[in-house]
PDB file of C-alpha atoms in Angstrom:
ATOM      1  CA  MET T1398      65.803 304.088 287.646  1.00 96.00           C
ATOM      2  CA  LYS T1399      66.537 300.407 288.166  1.00 97.00           C
ATOM      3  CA  LEU T1400      67.707 297.814 285.646  1.00 98.00           C
ATOM      4  CA  GLY T1401      66.054 294.409 285.365  1.00 98.00           C
ATOM      5  CA  PHE T1402      65.010 291.880 282.729  1.00 98.00           C
ATOM      6  CA  LEU T1403      62.044 289.835 281.531  1.00 98.00           C
ATOM      7  CA  THR T1404      62.354 286.196 282.591  1.00 98.00           C
ATOM      8  CA  ALA T1405      60.855 284.816 279.332  1.00 98.00           C
ATOM      9  CA  CYS T1406      64.366 284.536 277.891  1.00 98.00           C
ATOM     10  CA  LEU T1407      65.104 281.704 280.370  1.00 98.00           C
ATOM     11  CA  PRO T1408      61.935 279.606 280.018  1.00 97.00           C
ATOM     12  CA  GLY T1409      63.337 276.337 281.342  1.00 93.00           C
ATOM     13  CA  GLU T1410      65.080 277.825 284.355  1.00 96.00           C
ATOM     14  CA  PRO T1411      63.471 277.963 287.827  1.00 96.00           C
ATOM     15  CA  LEU T1412      62.495 281.474 288.861  1.00 97.00           C
ATOM     16  CA  ASP T1413      64.352 281.307 292.158  1.00 96.00           C
ATOM     17  CA  GLY T1414      67.542 280.377 290.306  1.00 96.00           C
ATOM     18  CA  ILE T1415      67.044 283.240 287.831  1.00 97.00           C
ATOM     19  CA  ALA T1416      66.565 285.676 290.713  1.00 97.00           C
ATOM     20  CA  GLY T1417      69.693 284.428 292.477  1.00 97.00           C
ATOM     21  CA  TRP T1418      71.817 284.808 289.351  1.00 97.00           C
ATOM     22  CA  ALA T1419      70.315 288.241 288.599  1.00 98.00           C
ATOM     23  CA  ALA T1420      71.014 289.505 292.112  1.00 97.00           C
ATOM     24  CA  GLY T1421      74.592 288.268 291.830  1.00 97.00           C
ATOM     25  CA  GLN T1422      74.949 290.252 288.589  1.00 97.00           C
ATOM     26  CA  SER T1423      73.637 293.437 290.257  1.00 97.00           C
ATOM     27  CA  PHE T1424      70.295 293.488 288.449  1.00 98.00           C
ATOM     28  CA  ALA T1425      67.706 295.241 290.604  1.00 97.00           C
ATOM     29  CA  ALA T1426      64.361 293.766 289.473  1.00 97.00           C
ATOM     30  CA  LEU T1427      62.644 291.058 287.453  1.00 98.00           C
ATOM     31  CA  GLU T1428      59.723 291.301 285.047  1.00 98.00           C
ATOM     32  CA  VAL T1429      58.198 287.860 285.548  1.00 98.00           C
ATOM     33  CA  SER T1430      56.832 286.014 282.515  1.00 98.00           C
ATOM     34  CA  ALA T1431      53.453 284.539 283.421  1.00 97.00           C
ATOM     35  CA  ASP T1432      53.688 282.017 280.577  1.00 95.00           C
ATOM     36  CA  HIS T1433      56.829 280.522 282.092  1.00 95.00           C
ATOM     37  CA  HIS T1434      57.114 281.431 285.767  1.00 95.00           C
ATOM     38  CA  LEU T1435      53.776 282.553 287.259  1.00 93.00           C
ATOM     39  CA  ALA T1436      53.353 279.334 289.244  1.00 91.00           C
ATOM     40  CA  GLU T1437      56.713 279.964 290.914  1.00 90.00           C
ATOM     41  CA  VAL T1438      56.066 283.547 292.006  1.00 89.00           C
ATOM     42  CA  GLY T1439      56.704 284.032 295.711  1.00 85.00           C
ATOM     43  CA  PRO T1440      59.363 285.559 297.936  1.00 85.00           C
ATOM     44  CA  LEU T1441      62.386 286.300 295.737  1.00 89.00           C
ATOM     45  CA  ARG T1442      65.781 287.916 296.167  1.00 89.00           C
ATOM     46  CA  LEU T1443      64.715 290.733 293.845  1.00 94.00           C
ATOM     47  CA  PRO T1444      61.601 292.918 293.517  1.00 96.00           C
ATOM     48  CA  VAL T1445      59.132 292.089 290.738  1.00 97.00           C
ATOM     49  CA  SER T1446      58.672 295.141 288.505  1.00 98.00           C
ATOM     50  CA  ALA T1447      55.732 293.642 286.597  1.00 98.00           C
ATOM     51  CA  ILE T1448      54.085 290.341 285.768  1.00 98.00           C
ATOM     52  CA  GLY T1449      54.042 289.952 281.986  1.00 98.00           C
ATOM     53  CA  TYR T1450      51.274 288.109 280.144  1.00 98.00           C
ATOM     54  CA  TYR T1451      51.614 289.118 276.511  1.00 98.00           C
ATOM     55  CA  GLN T1452      48.562 287.672 274.783  1.00 98.00           C
ATOM     56  CA  ASN T1453      45.795 288.878 272.451  1.00 98.00           C
ATOM     57  CA  LEU T1454      43.024 290.417 274.564  1.00 98.00           C
ATOM     58  CA  LEU T1455      40.829 290.817 271.452  1.00 98.00           C
ATOM     59  CA  HIS T1456      41.299 287.302 270.043  1.00 98.00           C
ATOM     60  CA  HIS T1457      38.752 286.474 267.342  1.00 97.00           C
ATOM     61  CA  ASP T1458      37.890 283.136 269.005  1.00 98.00           C
ATOM     62  CA  VAL T1459      35.624 284.164 271.883  1.00 98.00           C
ATOM     63  CA  ALA T1460      36.365 281.041 273.937  1.00 98.00           C
ATOM     64  CA  GLU T1461      40.102 281.670 273.590  1.00 98.00           C
ATOM     65  CA  ARG T1462      39.600 285.341 274.409  1.00 98.00           C
ATOM     66  CA  ASP T1463      37.744 284.384 277.581  1.00 98.00           C
ATOM     67  CA  ARG T1464      40.560 282.020 278.570  1.00 98.00           C
ATOM     68  CA  ILE T1465      43.116 284.796 278.048  1.00 98.00           C
ATOM     69  CA  HIS T1466      41.060 287.223 280.133  1.00 98.00           C
ATOM     70  CA  ASP T1467      40.768 284.656 282.937  1.00 98.00           C
ATOM     71  CA  MET T1468      44.534 284.184 282.934  1.00 98.00           C
ATOM     72  CA  LEU T1469      45.077 287.932 282.952  1.00 98.00           C
ATOM     73  CA  ARG T1470      42.911 288.200 286.060  1.00 98.00           C
ATOM     74  CA  ARG T1471      45.076 285.514 287.668  1.00 98.00           C
ATOM     75  CA  CYS T1472      48.116 287.664 286.881  1.00 98.00           C
ATOM     76  CA  VAL T1473      46.416 290.637 288.521  1.00 98.00           C
ATOM     77  CA  ASP T1474      45.701 288.545 291.615  1.00 98.00           C
ATOM     78  CA  ALA T1475      49.341 287.425 291.788  1.00 97.00           C
ATOM     79  CA  ALA T1476      50.600 290.985 291.330  1.00 97.00           C
ATOM     80  CA  ALA T1477      48.322 292.262 294.076  1.00 97.00           C
ATOM     81  CA  GLU T1478      49.495 289.528 296.425  1.00 95.00           C
ATOM     82  CA  LEU T1479      53.126 290.480 295.743  1.00 94.00           C
ATOM     83  CA  GLY T1480      52.477 294.201 296.119  1.00 95.00           C
ATOM     84  CA  CYS T1481      53.537 294.644 292.495  1.00 96.00           C
ATOM     85  CA  PRO T1482      51.581 297.484 290.856  1.00 97.00           C
ATOM     86  CA  LEU T1483      51.930 296.475 287.199  1.00 98.00           C
ATOM     87  CA  VAL T1484      50.788 293.713 284.841  1.00 98.00           C
ATOM     88  CA  GLY T1485      52.160 293.807 281.287  1.00 98.00           C
ATOM     89  CA  THR T1486      50.096 292.686 278.301  1.00 98.00           C
ATOM     90  CA  PHE T1487      48.987 293.551 274.751  1.00 98.00           C
ATOM     91  CA  ILE T1488      45.743 295.032 273.480  1.00 98.00           C
ATOM     92  CA  GLY T1489      45.814 292.674 270.504  1.00 98.00           C
ATOM     93  CA  ARG T1490      43.388 292.625 267.614  1.00 98.00           C
ATOM     94  CA  ASP T1491      40.576 290.546 266.165  1.00 98.00           C
ATOM     95  CA  ILE T1492      42.162 289.889 262.774  1.00 97.00           C
ATOM     96  CA  THR T1493      38.752 289.225 261.195  1.00 97.00           C
ATOM     97  CA  ARG T1494      37.666 292.838 261.812  1.00 97.00           C
ATOM     98  CA  THR T1495      38.756 296.292 260.667  1.00 96.00           C
ATOM     99  CA  VAL T1496      40.716 298.610 262.942  1.00 96.00           C
ATOM    100  CA  ALA T1497      37.612 300.748 263.504  1.00 97.00           C
ATOM    101  CA  GLU T1498      35.641 297.658 264.512  1.00 98.00           C
ATOM    102  CA  ASN T1499      38.453 296.605 266.818  1.00 98.00           C
ATOM    103  CA  LEU T1500      38.424 299.960 268.581  1.00 98.00           C
ATOM    104  CA  ARG T1501      34.737 299.525 269.338  1.00 98.00           C
ATOM    105  CA  LEU T1502      35.312 295.915 270.414  1.00 98.00           C
ATOM    106  CA  ALA T1503      38.061 296.999 272.813  1.00 98.00           C
ATOM    107  CA  GLU T1504      35.849 299.703 274.278  1.00 98.00           C
ATOM    108  CA  ASP T1505      33.206 297.044 274.905  1.00 98.00           C
ATOM    109  CA  VAL T1506      35.198 294.098 276.314  1.00 98.00           C
ATOM    110  CA  LEU T1507      38.262 295.586 278.023  1.00 98.00           C
ATOM    111  CA  PRO T1508      36.860 297.963 280.698  1.00 98.00           C
ATOM    112  CA  PRO T1509      35.840 295.085 283.033  1.00 98.00           C
ATOM    113  CA  LEU T1510      39.477 293.912 283.070  1.00 98.00           C
ATOM    114  CA  VAL T1511      40.671 297.414 283.937  1.00 98.00           C
ATOM    115  CA  ALA T1512      38.093 297.655 286.722  1.00 98.00           C
ATOM    116  CA  TYR T1513      39.172 294.274 288.105  1.00 98.00           C
ATOM    117  CA  ALA T1514      42.796 295.435 288.206  1.00 98.00           C
ATOM    118  CA  LYS T1515      41.969 298.850 289.674  1.00 98.00           C
ATOM    119  CA  ASP T1516      40.023 297.234 292.519  1.00 98.00           C
ATOM    120  CA  ARG T1517      43.237 295.380 293.425  1.00 98.00           C
ATOM    121  CA  GLY T1518      45.623 298.309 293.068  1.00 98.00           C
ATOM    122  CA  VAL T1519      47.099 297.089 289.771  1.00 98.00           C
ATOM    123  CA  VAL T1520      47.595 298.926 286.454  1.00 98.00           C
ATOM    124  CA  PHE T1521      47.982 297.358 282.999  1.00 98.00           C
ATOM    125  CA  VAL T1522      51.014 298.370 280.930  1.00 98.00           C
ATOM    126  CA  VAL T1523      50.996 297.492 277.239  1.00 98.00           C
ATOM    127  CA  GLU T1524      54.042 296.804 275.096  1.00 98.00           C
ATOM    128  CA  ASN T1525      53.911 298.679 271.788  1.00 98.00           C
ATOM    129  CA  CYS T1526      54.811 295.642 269.669  1.00 98.00           C
ATOM    130  CA  PRO T1527      52.996 295.189 266.317  1.00 97.00           C
ATOM    131  CA  MET T1528      52.730 291.405 266.851  1.00 97.00           C
ATOM    132  CA  GLU T1529      52.760 290.977 263.095  1.00 94.00           C
ATOM    133  CA  GLY T1530      53.206 287.212 263.478  1.00 94.00           C
ATOM    134  CA  TRP T1531      49.610 286.955 264.684  1.00 95.00           C
ATOM    135  CA  HIS T1532      48.340 288.207 261.309  1.00 93.00           C
ATOM    136  CA  PRO T1533      48.377 285.805 258.325  1.00 89.00           C
ATOM    137  CA  ASP T1534      49.907 288.494 256.090  1.00 87.00           C
ATOM    138  CA  GLY T1535      52.254 290.001 258.656  1.00 88.00           C
ATOM    139  CA  TYR T1536      50.295 293.180 259.343  1.00 91.00           C
ATOM    140  CA  PRO T1537      50.018 294.690 262.846  1.00 95.00           C
ATOM    141  CA  ALA T1538      47.860 292.588 265.171  1.00 97.00           C
ATOM    142  CA  ASN T1539      48.286 294.618 268.357  1.00 98.00           C
ATOM    143  CA  LEU T1540      46.562 297.991 268.267  1.00 96.00           C
ATOM    144  CA  ALA T1541      49.091 299.414 270.729  1.00 97.00           C
ATOM    145  CA  TYR T1542      51.848 299.426 268.089  1.00 97.00           C
ATOM    146  CA  SER T1543      50.913 302.928 266.895  1.00 96.00           C
ATOM    147  CA  PRO T1544      51.540 306.157 268.846  1.00 98.00           C
ATOM    148  CA  GLU T1545      48.330 307.404 267.224  1.00 97.00           C
ATOM    149  CA  LEU T1546      46.404 305.045 269.525  1.00 98.00           C
ATOM    150  CA  TRP T1547      48.348 305.429 272.772  1.00 98.00           C
ATOM    151  CA  ARG T1548      46.088 308.112 274.234  1.00 98.00           C
ATOM    152  CA  TRP T1549      42.984 306.212 273.140  1.00 98.00           C
ATOM    153  CA  MET T1550      44.447 303.189 274.946  1.00 98.00           C
ATOM    154  CA  ALA T1551      45.163 305.242 278.080  1.00 98.00           C
ATOM    155  CA  GLY T1552      41.567 306.435 278.015  1.00 98.00           C
ATOM    156  CA  LEU T1553      40.572 302.807 278.535  1.00 98.00           C
ATOM    157  CA  GLY T1554      43.041 302.486 281.434  1.00 98.00           C
ATOM    158  CA  PHE T1555      45.979 300.834 279.640  1.00 98.00           C
ATOM    159  CA  PHE T1556      49.348 302.569 279.910  1.00 98.00           C
ATOM    160  CA  LEU T1557      52.708 302.053 278.197  1.00 98.00           C
ATOM    161  CA  ASN T1558      55.372 299.430 278.683  1.00 98.00           C
ATOM    162  CA  PHE T1559      57.542 301.427 276.296  1.00 98.00           C
ATOM    163  CA  ASP T1560      59.797 299.417 273.958  1.00 98.00           C
ATOM    164  CA  PRO T1561      61.791 301.537 271.460  1.00 98.00           C
ATOM    165  CA  SER T1562      62.893 298.665 269.219  1.00 98.00           C
ATOM    166  CA  HIS T1563      59.534 298.299 267.462  1.00 98.00           C
ATOM    167  CA  LEU T1564      59.351 301.989 266.649  1.00 98.00           C
ATOM    168  CA  VAL T1565      62.713 301.972 264.872  1.00 98.00           C
ATOM    169  CA  TRP T1566      61.745 299.446 262.201  1.00 96.00           C
ATOM    170  CA  LEU T1567      58.360 301.145 261.815  1.00 96.00           C
ATOM    171  CA  GLY T1568      60.175 304.341 260.838  1.00 96.00           C
ATOM    172  CA  ILE T1569      59.263 306.220 264.061  1.00 98.00           C
ATOM    173  CA  ASP T1570      61.881 308.074 266.097  1.00 98.00           C
ATOM    174  CA  PRO T1571      61.610 306.429 269.548  1.00 98.00           C
ATOM    175  CA  VAL T1572      63.131 309.425 271.334  1.00 98.00           C
ATOM    176  CA  VAL T1573      60.499 311.778 269.898  1.00 98.00           C
ATOM    177  CA  ALA T1574      57.696 309.297 270.591  1.00 98.00           C
ATOM    178  CA  LEU T1575      58.873 308.849 274.167  1.00 98.00           C
ATOM    179  CA  ARG T1576      59.169 312.574 274.828  1.00 98.00           C
ATOM    180  CA  GLU T1577      55.602 313.156 273.577  1.00 98.00           C
ATOM    181  CA  HIS T1578      54.113 310.348 275.695  1.00 98.00           C
ATOM    182  CA  LEU T1579      56.185 310.310 278.887  1.00 98.00           C
ATOM    183  CA  ASP T1580      53.090 310.780 281.020  1.00 97.00           C
ATOM    184  CA  LEU T1581      51.789 307.397 279.798  1.00 98.00           C
ATOM    185  CA  VAL T1582      54.976 305.415 280.520  1.00 98.00           C
ATOM    186  CA  LYS T1583      54.758 303.241 283.645  1.00 98.00           C
ATOM    187  CA  HIS T1584      57.386 300.629 282.669  1.00 98.00           C
ATOM    188  CA  VAL T1585      60.140 300.393 280.041  1.00 98.00           C
ATOM    189  CA  GLN T1586      61.406 297.401 278.083  1.00 98.00           C
ATOM    190  CA  ALA T1587      64.924 297.578 276.678  1.00 98.00           C
ATOM    191  CA  LYS T1588      65.326 295.824 273.351  1.00 98.00           C
ATOM    192  CA  ASP T1589      67.329 296.871 270.299  1.00 98.00           C
ATOM    193  CA  VAL T1590      66.865 296.234 266.587  1.00 98.00           C
ATOM    194  CA  GLU T1591      69.334 295.704 263.740  1.00 98.00           C
ATOM    195  CA  ILE T1592      68.344 296.942 260.272  1.00 98.00           C
ATOM    196  CA  ASP T1593      69.531 295.595 256.900  1.00 97.00           C
ATOM    197  CA  PRO T1594      68.731 298.426 254.422  1.00 97.00           C
ATOM    198  CA  GLY T1595      69.616 296.284 251.393  1.00 97.00           C
ATOM    199  CA  ALA T1596      67.148 293.585 252.380  1.00 97.00           C
ATOM    200  CA  ARG T1597      64.492 296.221 253.085  1.00 96.00           C
ATOM    201  CA  ASN T1598      64.953 297.487 249.527  1.00 97.00           C
ATOM    202  CA  ARG T1599      64.113 293.979 248.333  1.00 96.00           C
ATOM    203  CA  PHE T1600      61.227 293.086 250.651  1.00 95.00           C
ATOM    204  CA  GLY T1601      59.706 296.454 251.595  1.00 94.00           C
ATOM    205  CA  VAL T1602      58.622 297.504 255.073  1.00 91.00           C
ATOM    206  CA  PHE T1603      56.083 294.675 255.409  1.00 90.00           C
ATOM    207  CA  GLY T1604      58.840 292.105 255.025  1.00 93.00           C
ATOM    208  CA  GLN T1605      59.455 288.864 253.189  1.00 93.00           C
ATOM    209  CA  LEU T1606      56.411 287.226 251.564  1.00 90.00           C
ATOM    210  CA  VAL T1607      57.603 284.065 249.764  1.00 91.00           C
ATOM    211  CA  ASP T1608      59.262 281.091 251.477  1.00 90.00           C
ATOM    212  CA  LYS T1609      59.041 282.870 254.811  1.00 89.00           C
ATOM    213  CA  PRO T1610      60.635 280.599 257.442  1.00 89.00           C
ATOM    214  CA  SER T1611      58.491 281.930 260.302  1.00 91.00           C
ATOM    215  CA  PRO T1612      55.668 284.452 260.799  1.00 91.00           C
ATOM    216  CA  TRP T1613      58.118 286.407 262.946  1.00 93.00           C
ATOM    217  CA  VAL T1614      60.894 286.722 260.345  1.00 93.00           C
ATOM    218  CA  SER T1615      60.784 289.959 258.328  1.00 95.00           C
ATOM    219  CA  GLY T1616      63.884 289.304 256.247  1.00 96.00           C
ATOM    220  CA  TRP T1617      65.281 292.819 256.809  1.00 97.00           C
ATOM    221  CA  TRP T1618      65.428 293.445 260.571  1.00 97.00           C
ATOM    222  CA  ARG T1619      65.993 291.437 263.724  1.00 97.00           C
ATOM    223  CA  TYR T1620      65.930 292.140 267.438  1.00 98.00           C
ATOM    224  CA  ARG T1621      69.218 292.531 269.308  1.00 98.00           C
ATOM    225  CA  VAL T1622      70.233 293.161 272.918  1.00 98.00           C
ATOM    226  CA  PRO T1623      70.697 296.845 273.767  1.00 98.00           C
ATOM    227  CA  GLY T1624      73.893 298.241 272.303  1.00 97.00           C
ATOM    228  CA  LEU T1625      73.969 296.009 269.221  1.00 98.00           C
ATOM    229  CA  GLY T1626      71.320 297.808 267.173  1.00 98.00           C
ATOM    230  CA  GLU T1627      69.996 301.194 266.112  1.00 98.00           C
ATOM    231  CA  VAL T1628      68.480 302.573 269.332  1.00 98.00           C
ATOM    232  CA  ASP T1629      70.234 305.616 270.819  1.00 98.00           C
ATOM    233  CA  TRP T1630      70.151 304.508 274.444  1.00 98.00           C
ATOM    234  CA  ARG T1631      72.058 307.539 275.702  1.00 98.00           C
ATOM    235  CA  ARG T1632      69.388 309.932 274.429  1.00 98.00           C
ATOM    236  CA  LEU T1633      66.521 307.638 275.393  1.00 98.00           C
ATOM    237  CA  ILE T1634      67.644 307.239 279.009  1.00 98.00           C
ATOM    238  CA  ASP T1635      68.283 310.984 279.179  1.00 98.00           C
ATOM    239  CA  VAL T1636      64.686 311.692 278.112  1.00 98.00           C
ATOM    240  CA  LEU T1637      63.432 309.303 280.791  1.00 98.00           C
ATOM    241  CA  TYR T1638      65.472 311.116 283.438  1.00 97.00           C
ATOM    242  CA  GLU T1639      64.385 314.522 282.181  1.00 96.00           C
ATOM    243  CA  GLY T1640      60.762 313.422 282.390  1.00 96.00           C
ATOM    244  CA  GLY T1641      61.129 312.165 285.951  1.00 96.00           C
ATOM    245  CA  TYR T1642      60.762 308.450 285.212  1.00 97.00           C
ATOM    246  CA  ASP T1643      62.049 306.498 288.206  1.00 96.00           C
ATOM    247  CA  GLY T1644      60.789 302.993 287.440  1.00 97.00           C
ATOM    248  CA  VAL T1645      62.384 299.892 285.978  1.00 98.00           C
ATOM    249  CA  VAL T1646      64.081 299.467 282.610  1.00 98.00           C
ATOM    250  CA  SER T1647      63.553 295.772 281.856  1.00 98.00           C
ATOM    251  CA  ILE T1648      65.771 294.071 279.263  1.00 98.00           C
ATOM    252  CA  GLU T1649      63.658 291.971 276.885  1.00 98.00           C
ATOM    253  CA  HIS T1650      66.173 289.537 275.428  1.00 98.00           C
ATOM    254  CA  GLU T1651      65.072 288.273 271.986  1.00 98.00           C
ATOM    255  CA  ASP T1652      68.491 288.432 270.335  1.00 98.00           C
ATOM    256  CA  PRO T1653      69.005 285.350 268.098  1.00 97.00           C
ATOM    257  CA  VAL T1654      72.796 285.731 268.256  1.00 98.00           C
ATOM    258  CA  TRP T1655      72.856 285.493 272.055  1.00 98.00           C
ATOM    259  CA  SER T1656      70.365 282.632 272.327  1.00 98.00           C
ATOM    260  CA  GLY T1657      70.377 278.856 272.127  1.00 96.00           C
ATOM    261  CA  THR T1658      71.493 277.916 275.635  1.00 97.00           C
ATOM    262  CA  PRO T1659      70.868 279.430 279.076  1.00 98.00           C
ATOM    263  CA  GLU T1660      74.554 280.310 279.292  1.00 98.00           C
ATOM    264  CA  ARG T1661      74.419 282.162 275.974  1.00 98.00           C
ATOM    265  CA  VAL T1662      71.277 284.028 277.058  1.00 98.00           C
ATOM    266  CA  ARG T1663      72.947 285.116 280.291  1.00 98.00           C
ATOM    267  CA  GLN T1664      75.912 286.397 278.303  1.00 98.00           C
ATOM    268  CA  GLY T1665      73.493 288.455 276.222  1.00 98.00           C
ATOM    269  CA  LEU T1666      71.905 289.892 279.344  1.00 98.00           C
ATOM    270  CA  VAL T1667      75.334 290.888 280.656  1.00 98.00           C
ATOM    271  CA  LEU T1668      76.142 292.577 277.324  1.00 98.00           C
ATOM    272  CA  ALA T1669      72.910 294.545 277.575  1.00 98.00           C
ATOM    273  CA  GLN T1670      73.702 295.456 281.164  1.00 98.00           C
ATOM    274  CA  ARG T1671      77.108 296.809 280.114  1.00 98.00           C
ATOM    275  CA  THR T1672      75.372 299.151 277.673  1.00 98.00           C
ATOM    276  CA  LEU T1673      72.606 300.354 279.966  1.00 98.00           C
ATOM    277  CA  ALA T1674      74.005 300.366 283.504  1.00 98.00           C
ATOM    278  CA  PRO T1675      76.570 303.175 282.890  1.00 97.00           C
ATOM    279  CA  LEU T1676      73.703 305.419 281.717  1.00 97.00           C
ATOM    280  CA  MET T1677      71.640 304.885 284.876  1.00 94.00           C
ATOM    281  CA  VAL T1678      72.584 306.706 288.066  1.00 79.00           C
TER     282      VAL T1678
END
């Protein structure tokens, strides 16, 4: 296994500079954020583990959905040119339709994207994030959030960019979920989550409703860098090794404590590296 990170945490920094710093810190790969760095993709000092374009492939606005699909095809083209086998994304959800209707919609509109990628030697990997901020009431807006749907998703040709942090606050044991779906995991994102049980008792699992400062604020949990939350990284990495996973573990830095400036973000990445690197041989 190799340790890398997603470049979205340094949106204003040039990709070449990020790669130089990462190589100097002994990171082994970069997951390149298409929203921030796709135009800069070229020869780098580090391999690209995946190109990440995390948007709603089932957006209710058809014109916007078409734009997203066009951009995803551009990401596939860039990945193929780099010899990178993976493009990260979401399944998403049309929030005007039921889950059952969304499943049928996905089965109708997503296969051409999978075929386009397959023709170019690229596979889609989907992060299992609920994307609750896309829904007006904070409910899941990315069908890939639920292990119940992972094999349905794989049947369409979308595999897992496994992120344990989301499972923890959903009440799912990430180690168990990983062990049962190792054959679907093509990429791993390393993010942690900090739980406030007292606040959960007040707001419930769906989170704060009144005077909510942001669609992405639950009021009872927040993302942290690996080692500062609830995820048992020792057991998780062990399961990956036991299952024969030999790909990249990519730190997804969304920790509000270690954010605010590029220097602070880099410190957060180093903290995450100190937790994960000793577990990876």
